[in-house]
Structure formats: structure tokens, C-alpha cells
PDB file of C-alpha atoms in Angstrom:
ATOM      1  CA  UNK A 553       7.207  21.427 -18.428  1.00 77.00           C
ATOM      2  CA  UNK A 554       5.434  18.297 -19.690  1.00 91.00           C
ATOM      3  CA  UNK A 555       7.805  16.158 -21.754  1.00 96.00           C
ATOM      4  CA  UNK A 556       5.251  13.332 -22.059  1.00 97.00           C
ATOM      5  CA  UNK A 557       1.501  13.759 -22.512  1.00 98.00           C
ATOM      6  CA  UNK A 558      -0.673  10.659 -22.786  1.00 98.00           C
ATOM      7  CA  UNK A 559      -4.267  11.541 -23.638  1.00 98.00           C
ATOM      8  CA  UNK A 560      -7.054   8.947 -23.857  1.00 98.00           C
ATOM      9  CA  UNK A 561      -4.614   6.372 -25.219  1.00 98.00           C
ATOM     10  CA  UNK A 562      -6.215   3.079 -26.243  1.00 97.00           C
ATOM     11  CA  UNK A 563      -4.698   0.254 -28.250  1.00 97.00           C
ATOM     12  CA  UNK A 564      -5.908  -3.120 -29.493  1.00 97.00           C
ATOM     13  CA  UNK A 565      -3.422  -5.485 -31.117  1.00 96.00           C
ATOM     14  CA  UNK A 566      -4.172  -6.610 -34.668  1.00 93.00           C
ATOM     15  CA  UNK A 567      -6.729  -9.442 -34.612  1.00 90.00           C
ATOM     16  CA  UNK A 568      -7.808  -8.776 -31.033  1.00 91.00           C
ATOM     17  CA  UNK A 569     -11.124  -7.249 -30.032  1.00 86.00           C
ATOM     18  CA  UNK A 570      -9.872  -6.473 -26.520  1.00 93.00           C
ATOM     19  CA  UNK A 571      -8.060  -3.256 -25.630  1.00 95.00           C
ATOM     20  CA  UNK A 572      -4.596  -3.912 -24.212  1.00 97.00           C
ATOM     21  CA  UNK A 573      -4.686  -0.321 -22.961  1.00 97.00           C
ATOM     22  CA  UNK A 574      -8.009   1.473 -22.610  1.00 97.00           C
ATOM     23  CA  UNK A 575      -8.416   5.259 -22.331  1.00 97.00           C
ATOM     24  CA  UNK A 576      -5.267   6.044 -20.321  1.00 98.00           C
ATOM     25  CA  UNK A 577      -4.231   9.649 -19.643  1.00 98.00           C
ATOM     26  CA  UNK A 578      -1.358  11.123 -17.619  1.00 98.00           C
ATOM     27  CA  UNK A 579       1.579  13.515 -17.968  1.00 97.00           C
ATOM     28  CA  UNK A 580       5.259  13.368 -17.094  1.00 98.00           C
ATOM     29  CA  UNK A 581       7.240  16.491 -16.265  1.00 97.00           C
ATOM     30  CA  UNK A 582      10.880  17.065 -17.110  1.00 96.00           C
ATOM     31  CA  UNK A 583      13.165  15.416 -14.558  1.00 96.00           C
ATOM     32  CA  UNK A 584      10.460  13.268 -12.951  1.00 97.00           C
ATOM     33  CA  UNK A 585      10.922   9.653 -11.930  1.00 96.00           C
ATOM     34  CA  UNK A 586       7.662   7.871 -12.758  1.00 96.00           C
ATOM     35  CA  UNK A 587       6.833   4.268 -11.890  1.00 94.00           C
ATOM     36  CA  UNK A 588       4.176   2.442 -13.922  1.00 95.00           C
ATOM     37  CA  UNK A 589       2.796  -0.531 -12.036  1.00 92.00           C
ATOM     38  CA  UNK A 590      -0.194  -2.849 -11.777  1.00 91.00           C
ATOM     39  CA  UNK A 591      -1.146  -6.533 -12.008  1.00 90.00           C
ATOM     40  CA  UNK A 592       0.031  -8.793 -14.829  1.00 88.00           C
ATOM     41  CA  UNK A 593      -1.703  -8.222 -18.181  1.00 90.00           C
ATOM     42  CA  UNK A 594      -2.824  -4.741 -17.148  1.00 93.00           C
ATOM     43  CA  UNK A 595      -1.239  -3.036 -20.178  1.00 95.00           C
ATOM     44  CA  UNK A 596       2.104  -1.850 -18.780  1.00 95.00           C
ATOM     45  CA  UNK A 597       4.311  -3.127 -21.603  1.00 94.00           C
ATOM     46  CA  UNK A 598       1.831  -1.936 -24.239  1.00 96.00           C
ATOM     47  CA  UNK A 599       2.087   1.509 -22.688  1.00 97.00           C
ATOM     48  CA  UNK A 600       5.899   1.300 -22.980  1.00 95.00           C
ATOM     49  CA  UNK A 601       5.513   0.448 -26.658  1.00 94.00           C
ATOM     50  CA  UNK A 602       3.330   3.516 -27.088  1.00 96.00           C
ATOM     51  CA  UNK A 603       5.706   5.837 -25.234  1.00 95.00           C
ATOM     52  CA  UNK A 604       8.660   4.684 -27.351  1.00 92.00           C
ATOM     53  CA  UNK A 605       6.884   4.885 -30.712  1.00 92.00           C
ATOM     54  CA  UNK A 606       7.054   1.124 -31.241  1.00 92.00           C
ATOM     55  CA  UNK A 607       3.267   1.497 -31.292  1.00 94.00           C
ATOM     56  CA  UNK A 608       2.016   2.455 -33.846  1.00 92.00           C
ATOM     57  CA  UNK A 609       5.081   2.365 -36.126  1.00 92.00           C
ATOM     58  CA  UNK A 610       6.265  -1.226 -35.620  1.00 91.00           C
ATOM     59  CA  UNK A 611       3.214  -3.020 -34.198  1.00 93.00           C
ATOM     60  CA  UNK A 612      -0.119  -3.132 -36.009  1.00 92.00           C
ATOM     61  CA  UNK A 613      -3.395  -2.513 -34.242  1.00 95.00           C
ATOM     62  CA  UNK A 614      -6.088   0.044 -33.519  1.00 96.00           C
ATOM     63  CA  UNK A 615      -4.674   3.209 -31.930  1.00 97.00           C
ATOM     64  CA  UNK A 616      -6.936   5.814 -30.337  1.00 97.00           C
ATOM     65  CA  UNK A 617      -6.071   8.986 -28.475  1.00 97.00           C
ATOM     66  CA  UNK A 618      -2.594  10.496 -28.564  1.00 97.00           C
ATOM     67  CA  UNK A 619       0.882  10.310 -27.054  1.00 97.00           C
ATOM     68  CA  UNK A 620       3.028  13.419 -27.310  1.00 97.00           C
ATOM     69  CA  UNK A 621       6.772  13.392 -26.627  1.00 96.00           C
ATOM     70  CA  UNK A 622       8.296  16.870 -26.335  1.00 95.00           C
ATOM     71  CA  UNK A 623       5.148  18.280 -27.897  1.00 94.00           C
ATOM     72  CA  UNK A 624       5.161  16.014 -30.954  1.00 94.00           C
ATOM     73  CA  UNK A 625       2.540  13.334 -31.598  1.00 96.00           C
ATOM     74  CA  UNK A 626       4.258   9.943 -31.885  1.00 95.00           C
ATOM     75  CA  UNK A 627       1.919   9.045 -34.765  1.00 94.00           C
ATOM     76  CA  UNK A 628       3.451  11.886 -36.801  1.00 94.00           C
ATOM     77  CA  UNK A 629       7.092  11.296 -35.860  1.00 91.00           C
ATOM     78  CA  UNK A 630       9.213   8.335 -36.942  1.00 84.00           C
ATOM     79  CA  UNK A 631      10.579   5.869 -34.422  1.00 83.00           C
ATOM     80  CA  UNK A 632      14.168   6.846 -35.216  1.00 81.00           C
ATOM     81  CA  UNK A 633      13.429  10.486 -34.376  1.00 86.00           C
ATOM     82  CA  UNK A 634      11.765   9.495 -31.099  1.00 89.00           C
ATOM     83  CA  UNK A 635      14.668   7.255 -30.091  1.00 85.00           C
ATOM     84  CA  UNK A 636      17.130  10.113 -30.514  1.00 85.00           C
ATOM     85  CA  UNK A 637      15.684  11.555 -27.316  1.00 93.00           C
ATOM     86  CA  UNK A 638      14.116   8.481 -25.689  1.00 94.00           C
ATOM     87  CA  UNK A 639      16.175   5.479 -24.572  1.00 93.00           C
ATOM     88  CA  UNK A 640      14.149   2.287 -24.127  1.00 93.00           C
ATOM     89  CA  UNK A 641      15.157  -0.939 -22.377  1.00 92.00           C
ATOM     90  CA  UNK A 642      12.593  -3.655 -23.001  1.00 89.00           C
ATOM     91  CA  UNK A 643      11.607  -6.425 -20.613  1.00 85.00           C
ATOM     92  CA  UNK A 644      13.697  -9.029 -22.469  1.00 86.00           C
ATOM     93  CA  UNK A 645      17.160  -7.468 -22.987  1.00 86.00           C
ATOM     94  CA  UNK A 646      18.163 -10.143 -25.515  1.00 87.00           C
ATOM     95  CA  UNK A 647      15.878  -8.522 -28.096  1.00 88.00           C
ATOM     96  CA  UNK A 648      18.114  -5.431 -28.008  1.00 88.00           C
ATOM     97  CA  UNK A 649      21.567  -7.020 -28.131  1.00 90.00           C
ATOM     98  CA  UNK A 650      23.149  -7.337 -31.568  1.00 87.00           C
ATOM     99  CA  UNK A 651      26.918  -6.962 -31.128  1.00 89.00           C
ATOM    100  CA  UNK A 652      29.451  -9.771 -31.293  1.00 94.00           C
ATOM    101  CA  UNK A 653      31.077  -8.536 -28.087  1.00 96.00           C
ATOM    102  CA  UNK A 654      30.122  -6.394 -25.094  1.00 96.00           C
ATOM    103  CA  UNK A 655      32.372  -3.593 -26.324  1.00 96.00           C
ATOM    104  CA  UNK A 656      30.870  -3.762 -29.810  1.00 95.00           C
ATOM    105  CA  UNK A 657      27.397  -3.605 -28.293  1.00 94.00           C
ATOM    106  CA  UNK A 658      28.263  -0.439 -26.396  1.00 95.00           C
ATOM    107  CA  UNK A 659      29.814   1.114 -29.483  1.00 95.00           C
ATOM    108  CA  UNK A 660      26.907   0.202 -31.765  1.00 91.00           C
ATOM    109  CA  UNK A 661      24.349   2.712 -30.482  1.00 87.00           C
ATOM    110  CA  UNK A 662      26.851   5.569 -30.321  1.00 92.00           C
ATOM    111  CA  UNK A 663      28.179   4.847 -33.812  1.00 93.00           C
ATOM    112  CA  UNK A 664      24.617   4.667 -35.097  1.00 88.00           C
ATOM    113  CA  UNK A 665      24.065   8.171 -33.728  1.00 88.00           C
ATOM    114  CA  UNK A 666      27.188   9.430 -35.502  1.00 90.00           C
ATOM    115  CA  UNK A 667      29.134  10.357 -32.372  1.00 92.00           C
ATOM    116  CA  UNK A 668      32.843  11.107 -32.583  1.00 95.00           C
ATOM    117  CA  UNK A 669      35.311   8.262 -32.090  1.00 95.00           C
ATOM    118  CA  UNK A 670      37.099  10.024 -29.228  1.00 95.00           C
ATOM    119  CA  UNK A 671      33.793  10.311 -27.336  1.00 95.00           C
ATOM    120  CA  UNK A 672      32.891   6.696 -28.085  1.00 96.00           C
ATOM    121  CA  UNK A 673      36.220   5.374 -26.777  1.00 96.00           C
ATOM    122  CA  UNK A 674      35.949   7.403 -23.581  1.00 96.00           C
ATOM    123  CA  UNK A 675      32.299   6.444 -23.024  1.00 97.00           C
ATOM    124  CA  UNK A 676      32.935   2.728 -23.575  1.00 97.00           C
ATOM    125  CA  UNK A 677      35.584   2.692 -20.846  1.00 97.00           C
ATOM    126  CA  UNK A 678      33.335   4.662 -18.500  1.00 96.00           C
ATOM    127  CA  UNK A 679      30.352   2.339 -19.017  1.00 97.00           C
ATOM    128  CA  UNK A 680      32.380  -0.860 -18.690  1.00 97.00           C
ATOM    129  CA  UNK A 681      33.479   0.312 -15.247  1.00 95.00           C
ATOM    130  CA  UNK A 682      30.154   1.819 -14.185  1.00 94.00           C
ATOM    131  CA  UNK A 683      28.208  -1.366 -14.977  1.00 94.00           C
ATOM    132  CA  UNK A 684      30.914  -3.816 -13.844  1.00 94.00           C
ATOM    133  CA  UNK A 685      31.332  -5.295 -17.329  1.00 96.00           C
ATOM    134  CA  UNK A 686      35.033  -4.652 -17.926  1.00 95.00           C
ATOM    135  CA  UNK A 687      36.088  -8.293 -17.635  1.00 96.00           C
ATOM    136  CA  UNK A 688      33.431  -9.235 -20.193  1.00 96.00           C
ATOM    137  CA  UNK A 689      34.300  -6.642 -22.849  1.00 96.00           C
ATOM    138  CA  UNK A 690      35.315  -9.283 -25.418  1.00 96.00           C
ATOM    139  CA  UNK A 691      32.555 -11.758 -24.548  1.00 96.00           C
ATOM    140  CA  UNK A 692      29.573 -12.391 -26.794  1.00 96.00           C
ATOM    141  CA  UNK A 693      26.545 -10.742 -25.129  1.00 95.00           C
ATOM    142  CA  UNK A 694      24.533 -13.956 -25.567  1.00 94.00           C
ATOM    143  CA  UNK A 695      27.012 -15.763 -23.291  1.00 95.00           C
ATOM    144  CA  UNK A 696      26.326 -13.395 -20.385  1.00 94.00           C
ATOM    145  CA  UNK A 697      23.988 -14.089 -17.491  1.00 91.00           C
ATOM    146  CA  UNK A 698      20.493 -12.588 -17.507  1.00 89.00           C
ATOM    147  CA  UNK A 699      21.546  -9.859 -15.098  1.00 89.00           C
ATOM    148  CA  UNK A 700      24.640  -8.977 -17.121  1.00 92.00           C
ATOM    149  CA  UNK A 701      22.547  -8.749 -20.288  1.00 93.00           C
ATOM    150  CA  UNK A 702      20.182  -6.446 -18.422  1.00 91.00           C
ATOM    151  CA  UNK A 703      23.040  -4.194 -17.350  1.00 93.00           C
ATOM    152  CA  UNK A 704      24.499  -4.166 -20.865  1.00 95.00           C
ATOM    153  CA  UNK A 705      21.161  -3.162 -22.402  1.00 93.00           C
ATOM    154  CA  UNK A 706      20.805  -0.291 -19.918  1.00 94.00           C
ATOM    155  CA  UNK A 707      24.408   0.813 -20.472  1.00 95.00           C
ATOM    156  CA  UNK A 708      23.882   0.808 -24.231  1.00 94.00           C
ATOM    157  CA  UNK A 709      20.820   3.024 -23.936  1.00 93.00           C
ATOM    158  CA  UNK A 710      22.351   5.632 -21.623  1.00 94.00           C
ATOM    159  CA  UNK A 711      25.522   5.788 -23.753  1.00 93.00           C
ATOM    160  CA  UNK A 712      23.867   8.364 -26.031  1.00 92.00           C
ATOM    161  CA  UNK A 713      22.592  10.469 -23.119  1.00 93.00           C
ATOM    162  CA  UNK A 714      18.821  10.360 -23.840  1.00 94.00           C
ATOM    163  CA  UNK A 715      16.542  12.980 -22.314  1.00 96.00           C
ATOM    164  CA  UNK A 716      14.051  10.272 -21.299  1.00 97.00           C
ATOM    165  CA  UNK A 717      14.924   6.756 -20.170  1.00 97.00           C
ATOM    166  CA  UNK A 718      12.158   4.123 -20.236  1.00 96.00           C
ATOM    167  CA  UNK A 719      12.812   0.837 -18.432  1.00 95.00           C
ATOM    168  CA  UNK A 720      10.491  -2.188 -18.524  1.00 93.00           C
ATOM    169  CA  UNK A 721      11.097  -4.198 -15.310  1.00 89.00           C
ATOM    170  CA  UNK A 722      14.874  -3.605 -15.310  1.00 87.00           C
ATOM    171  CA  UNK A 723      15.438  -5.256 -11.922  1.00 83.00           C
ATOM    172  CA  UNK A 724      13.907  -8.618 -12.813  1.00 80.00           C
ATOM    173  CA  UNK A 725      17.175 -10.458 -13.605  1.00 79.00           C
ATOM    174  CA  UNK A 726      19.497  -8.679 -11.191  1.00 83.00           C
ATOM    175  CA  UNK A 727      21.027  -9.929  -7.950  1.00 84.00           C
ATOM    176  CA  UNK A 728      21.076  -7.709  -4.869  1.00 83.00           C
ATOM    177  CA  UNK A 729      24.513  -6.216  -5.601  1.00 86.00           C
ATOM    178  CA  UNK A 730      23.572  -5.342  -9.175  1.00 86.00           C
ATOM    179  CA  UNK A 731      20.274  -3.822  -8.033  1.00 85.00           C
ATOM    180  CA  UNK A 732      22.195  -1.571  -5.672  1.00 85.00           C
ATOM    181  CA  UNK A 733      24.494  -0.459  -8.497  1.00 87.00           C
ATOM    182  CA  UNK A 734      21.640   0.249 -10.930  1.00 88.00           C
ATOM    183  CA  UNK A 735      19.844   2.127  -8.169  1.00 87.00           C
ATOM    184  CA  UNK A 736      22.886   4.390  -7.721  1.00 89.00           C
ATOM    185  CA  UNK A 737      23.036   4.967 -11.479  1.00 91.00           C
ATOM    186  CA  UNK A 738      19.341   5.902 -11.592  1.00 91.00           C
ATOM    187  CA  UNK A 739      19.853   8.347  -8.720  1.00 91.00           C
ATOM    188  CA  UNK A 740      22.770   9.863 -10.614  1.00 93.00           C
ATOM    189  CA  UNK A 741      20.716  10.222 -13.803  1.00 94.00           C
ATOM    190  CA  UNK A 742      17.839  11.839 -11.933  1.00 94.00           C
ATOM    191  CA  UNK A 743      20.248  14.265 -10.268  1.00 93.00           C
ATOM    192  CA  UNK A 744      21.371  15.243 -13.771  1.00 93.00           C
ATOM    193  CA  UNK A 745      17.802  16.144 -14.674  1.00 94.00           C
ATOM    194  CA  UNK A 746      16.954  13.068 -16.726  1.00 96.00           C
ATOM    195  CA  UNK A 747      13.349  11.938 -16.960  1.00 97.00           C
ATOM    196  CA  UNK A 748      12.928   8.275 -16.007  1.00 97.00           C
ATOM    197  CA  UNK A 749       9.844   6.135 -16.609  1.00 97.00           C
ATOM    198  CA  UNK A 750      10.017   2.640 -15.192  1.00 94.00           C
ATOM    199  CA  UNK A 751       7.612  -0.292 -15.277  1.00 93.00           C
ATOM    200  CA  UNK A 752       7.960  -2.323 -12.104  1.00 88.00           C
ATOM    201  CA  UNK A 753       5.869  -4.507  -9.792  1.00 81.00           C
ATOM    202  CA  UNK A 754       8.540  -5.389  -7.260  1.00 73.00           C
ATOM    203  CA  UNK A 755       9.141  -2.186  -5.329  1.00 68.00           C
ATOM    204  CA  UNK A 756      12.801  -1.945  -4.475  1.00 60.00           C
ATOM    205  CA  UNK A 757      14.472   1.081  -2.859  1.00 61.00           C
ATOM    206  CA  UNK A 758      13.873   3.075  -6.049  1.00 65.00           C
ATOM    207  CA  UNK A 759      10.375   3.682  -4.699  1.00 66.00           C
ATOM    208  CA  UNK A 760      11.975   6.488  -2.680  1.00 74.00           C
ATOM    209  CA  UNK A 761      13.043   8.131  -5.953  1.00 86.00           C
ATOM    210  CA  UNK A 762       9.540   8.205  -7.396  1.00 90.00           C
ATOM    211  CA  UNK A 763       7.737  11.479  -7.997  1.00 94.00           C
ATOM    212  CA  UNK A 764       4.538   9.792  -9.122  1.00 94.00           C
ATOM    213  CA  UNK A 765       3.179   6.272  -9.494  1.00 94.00           C
ATOM    214  CA  UNK A 766       0.882   5.387 -12.398  1.00 96.00           C
ATOM    215  CA  UNK A 767      -1.279   2.350 -11.641  1.00 95.00           C
ATOM    216  CA  UNK A 768      -2.976   0.272 -14.342  1.00 96.00           C
ATOM    217  CA  UNK A 769      -5.572  -2.420 -13.753  1.00 94.00           C
ATOM    218  CA  UNK A 770      -7.586  -4.372 -16.317  1.00 94.00           C
ATOM    219  CA  UNK A 771      -6.028  -2.238 -19.073  1.00 95.00           C
ATOM    220  CA  UNK A 772      -7.393   0.963 -17.522  1.00 96.00           C
ATOM    221  CA  UNK A 773      -5.883   3.688 -15.379  1.00 97.00           C
ATOM    222  CA  UNK A 774      -6.561   3.059 -11.703  1.00 95.00           C
ATOM    223  CA  UNK A 775      -4.967   6.374 -10.825  1.00 95.00           C
ATOM    224  CA  UNK A 776      -1.851   8.546 -10.663  1.00 96.00           C
ATOM    225  CA  UNK A 777      -0.537   8.909  -7.117  1.00 94.00           C
ATOM    226  CA  UNK A 778       2.263  10.504  -5.162  1.00 92.00           C
ATOM    227  CA  UNK A 779       4.391   7.935  -3.263  1.00 88.00           C
ATOM    228  CA  UNK A 780       2.749   8.900   0.025  1.00 86.00           C
ATOM    229  CA  UNK A 781      -0.750   8.536  -1.425  1.00 90.00           C
ATOM    230  CA  UNK A 782       0.160   5.172  -2.914  1.00 87.00           C
ATOM    231  CA  UNK A 783       1.772   3.650   0.153  1.00 82.00           C
ATOM    232  CA  UNK A 784      -0.813   5.042   2.560  1.00 83.00           C
ATOM    233  CA  UNK A 785      -3.785   3.505   0.756  1.00 85.00           C
ATOM    234  CA  UNK A 786      -4.262  -0.169   1.520  1.00 82.00           C
ATOM    235  CA  UNK A 787      -6.901  -0.540  -1.198  1.00 87.00           C
ATOM    236  CA  UNK A 788      -4.587   0.774  -3.906  1.00 86.00           C
ATOM    237  CA  UNK A 789      -1.745  -1.453  -2.722  1.00 83.00           C
ATOM    238  CA  UNK A 790      -3.976  -4.524  -2.884  1.00 84.00           C
ATOM    239  CA  UNK A 791      -5.433  -3.673  -6.283  1.00 86.00           C
ATOM    240  CA  UNK A 792      -2.052  -2.888  -7.848  1.00 84.00           C
ATOM    241  CA  UNK A 793      -0.650  -6.213  -6.549  1.00 79.00           C
ATOM    242  CA  UNK A 794       2.868  -4.893  -6.157  1.00 76.00           C
ATOM    243  CA  UNK A 795       5.581  -6.799  -4.300  1.00 69.00           C
ATOM    244  CA  UNK A 796       6.817  -4.776  -1.350  1.00 65.00           C
ATOM    245  CA  UNK A 797      10.082  -5.893   0.295  1.00 54.00           C
ATOM    246  CA  UNK A 798       9.753  -5.914   4.075  1.00 49.00           C
ATOM    247  CA  UNK A 799      13.158  -4.238   4.475  1.00 46.00           C
ATOM    248  CA  UNK A 800      11.693  -1.082   2.922  1.00 47.00           C
ATOM    249  CA  UNK A 801       9.454  -0.643   5.924  1.00 47.00           C
ATOM    250  CA  UNK A 802      11.899  -1.874   8.537  1.00 44.00           C
ATOM    251  CA  UNK A 803      14.553   0.589   7.361  1.00 43.00           C
ATOM    252  CA  UNK A 804      12.414   3.643   6.689  1.00 44.00           C
ATOM    253  CA  UNK A 805       8.662   3.063   6.586  1.00 43.00           C
ATOM    254  CA  UNK A 806       6.446   5.320   4.498  1.00 42.00           C
ATOM    255  CA  UNK A 807       3.747   4.891   7.105  1.00 44.00           C
ATOM    256  CA  UNK A 808       2.973   2.709  10.091  1.00 46.00           C
ATOM    257  CA  UNK A 809      -0.321   1.823   8.408  1.00 42.00           C
ATOM    258  CA  UNK A 810       1.471   0.127   5.502  1.00 42.00           C
ATOM    259  CA  UNK A 811       3.937  -1.462   7.889  1.00 41.00           C
ATOM    260  CA  UNK A 812       1.064  -3.146   9.739  1.00 42.00           C
ATOM    261  CA  UNK A 813      -0.404  -4.275   6.415  1.00 40.00           C
ATOM    262  CA  UNK A 814       2.905  -5.877   5.395  1.00 37.00           C
ATOM    263  CA  UNK A 815       3.067  -7.846   8.651  1.00 36.00           C
ATOM    264  CA  UNK A 816      -0.308  -9.394   7.912  1.00 38.00           C
ATOM    265  CA  UNK A 817       0.874 -10.877   4.574  1.00 38.00           C
TER     266      UNK A 817
END
């Protein structure tokens, strides 16, 4: 079942003659883990805005094509309705943090969705432990480190149990230990049947979770690949300009061909 259908999606920001995303099409099935990658300025974040309904409802510009979430065109559905089923963590987590404390931040989204107080109390305690934020529960979110803010933003989004989770470079501010923890959480969510769409250029161990990899270049779709297709094709790897940690290939290489390519870097 397709839960996301992107068909010939193009978008130009207001005042710009250049397409930030140009004629992109792909689908996402229920329960898939999809990575969107590509060089800088290739349109990845604009695509996130489109998938979340931020485009066209909150950002002006020229929209062509269509994006359907659970069979409904995002142009015809309000952002609030989309976000009831789609959790979005943007590249800069500070733009999503509004509470005066970590606990208040976690409560905010659930209260906004009208969830029962007993559920909210239980979920807050669970998330504080899961994301290693318990000792910061009374701290102002703006006083946290970049990685802690990142974890708080993710925790806030999954608190309402969205069907689709969209993450824009969620690993960028995290240390190794925190990356390992978020990786375990993503594995848990996928095992529960959640659909995860993640923008990322630095391929961490989550690459082993991927069902498909969507590659953008120069605002256009370079292709949609299985992990094996992606990692076995030296041309695609070079054109997508991803960062591939050597330990991925030392521990469990996707192919000896890619391993040899890494050694030449």
C-alpha cells in the first residue's frame, strides 16, 4: 500500500525563477524506511517541506505536480490534518521547540492533540528515559546542547505515535552514543510498522535499515534504488556525494567493490 505518492513534483520559491525541486516522482509503501540523499542544494529539504504540507500551505511559491499522503492531495488538506498522521523533525530543531522546560515540550504536542492526561504522564516518563533526557526535564530546551535539542525534537514528534515520521538530517548534531540510541529507536519504530522517511548525506548504520534510497541531484531525481543497487554502483555513489563511514564496510561490507572504492578516498 502506497502511503506517499509524489508525482511530477516541482517547486520554485516565491521570487525565484529556479526550481528547488524539478519533476520528482516516487512512492513510499507502508512500513518502509526511505532515505533521501544527494549533494547540497539538490532539493532535499524542499522535498521534506512538500511531504509535510509546509509547502504549499506555509511557504509561497509555484507548485506543480502532486503529493498525496494516504490518498489525499496535500494541496487540498490543511497542514494540521497532515500533521495528525505525519511527524516532522526539521534540520534545525530549535525552530520546533517552544516549551519552557523539556517536560513541557514533551507535553505540548500531546496536549495539542487532546490526549488524556494519564497517557501524557506515562508517555513523558517513557520518553525522558528512552532519549536520556530525564536529568534535564526542568531545563529550558534552549539551554540544551545541539544533540539534546535534536533528541528532544524527535521525542516530541513520536510522542503522538504518527504513522509516518520524516527526519531532516537527524544525526547531524549527535555524538556516537546518541546516534546509537536513535538508531535503536528507529529500528524499534520500523519493527512496529511505522513508515520512516529520512534525509541524510552521512550514511551511518541506519543504511542497513533502508528499503529504498531516493537520490536527488541538481533539483532533479537521479533515481530510486535498493540499498544493494546504491552501494554497488560507484557512479551513483560519486554523484550523490554521500559520506560513507569506513567502519560500515569493515564491519559488514555491502560489496567488495564499494570497499575498494572507499579505500581509494
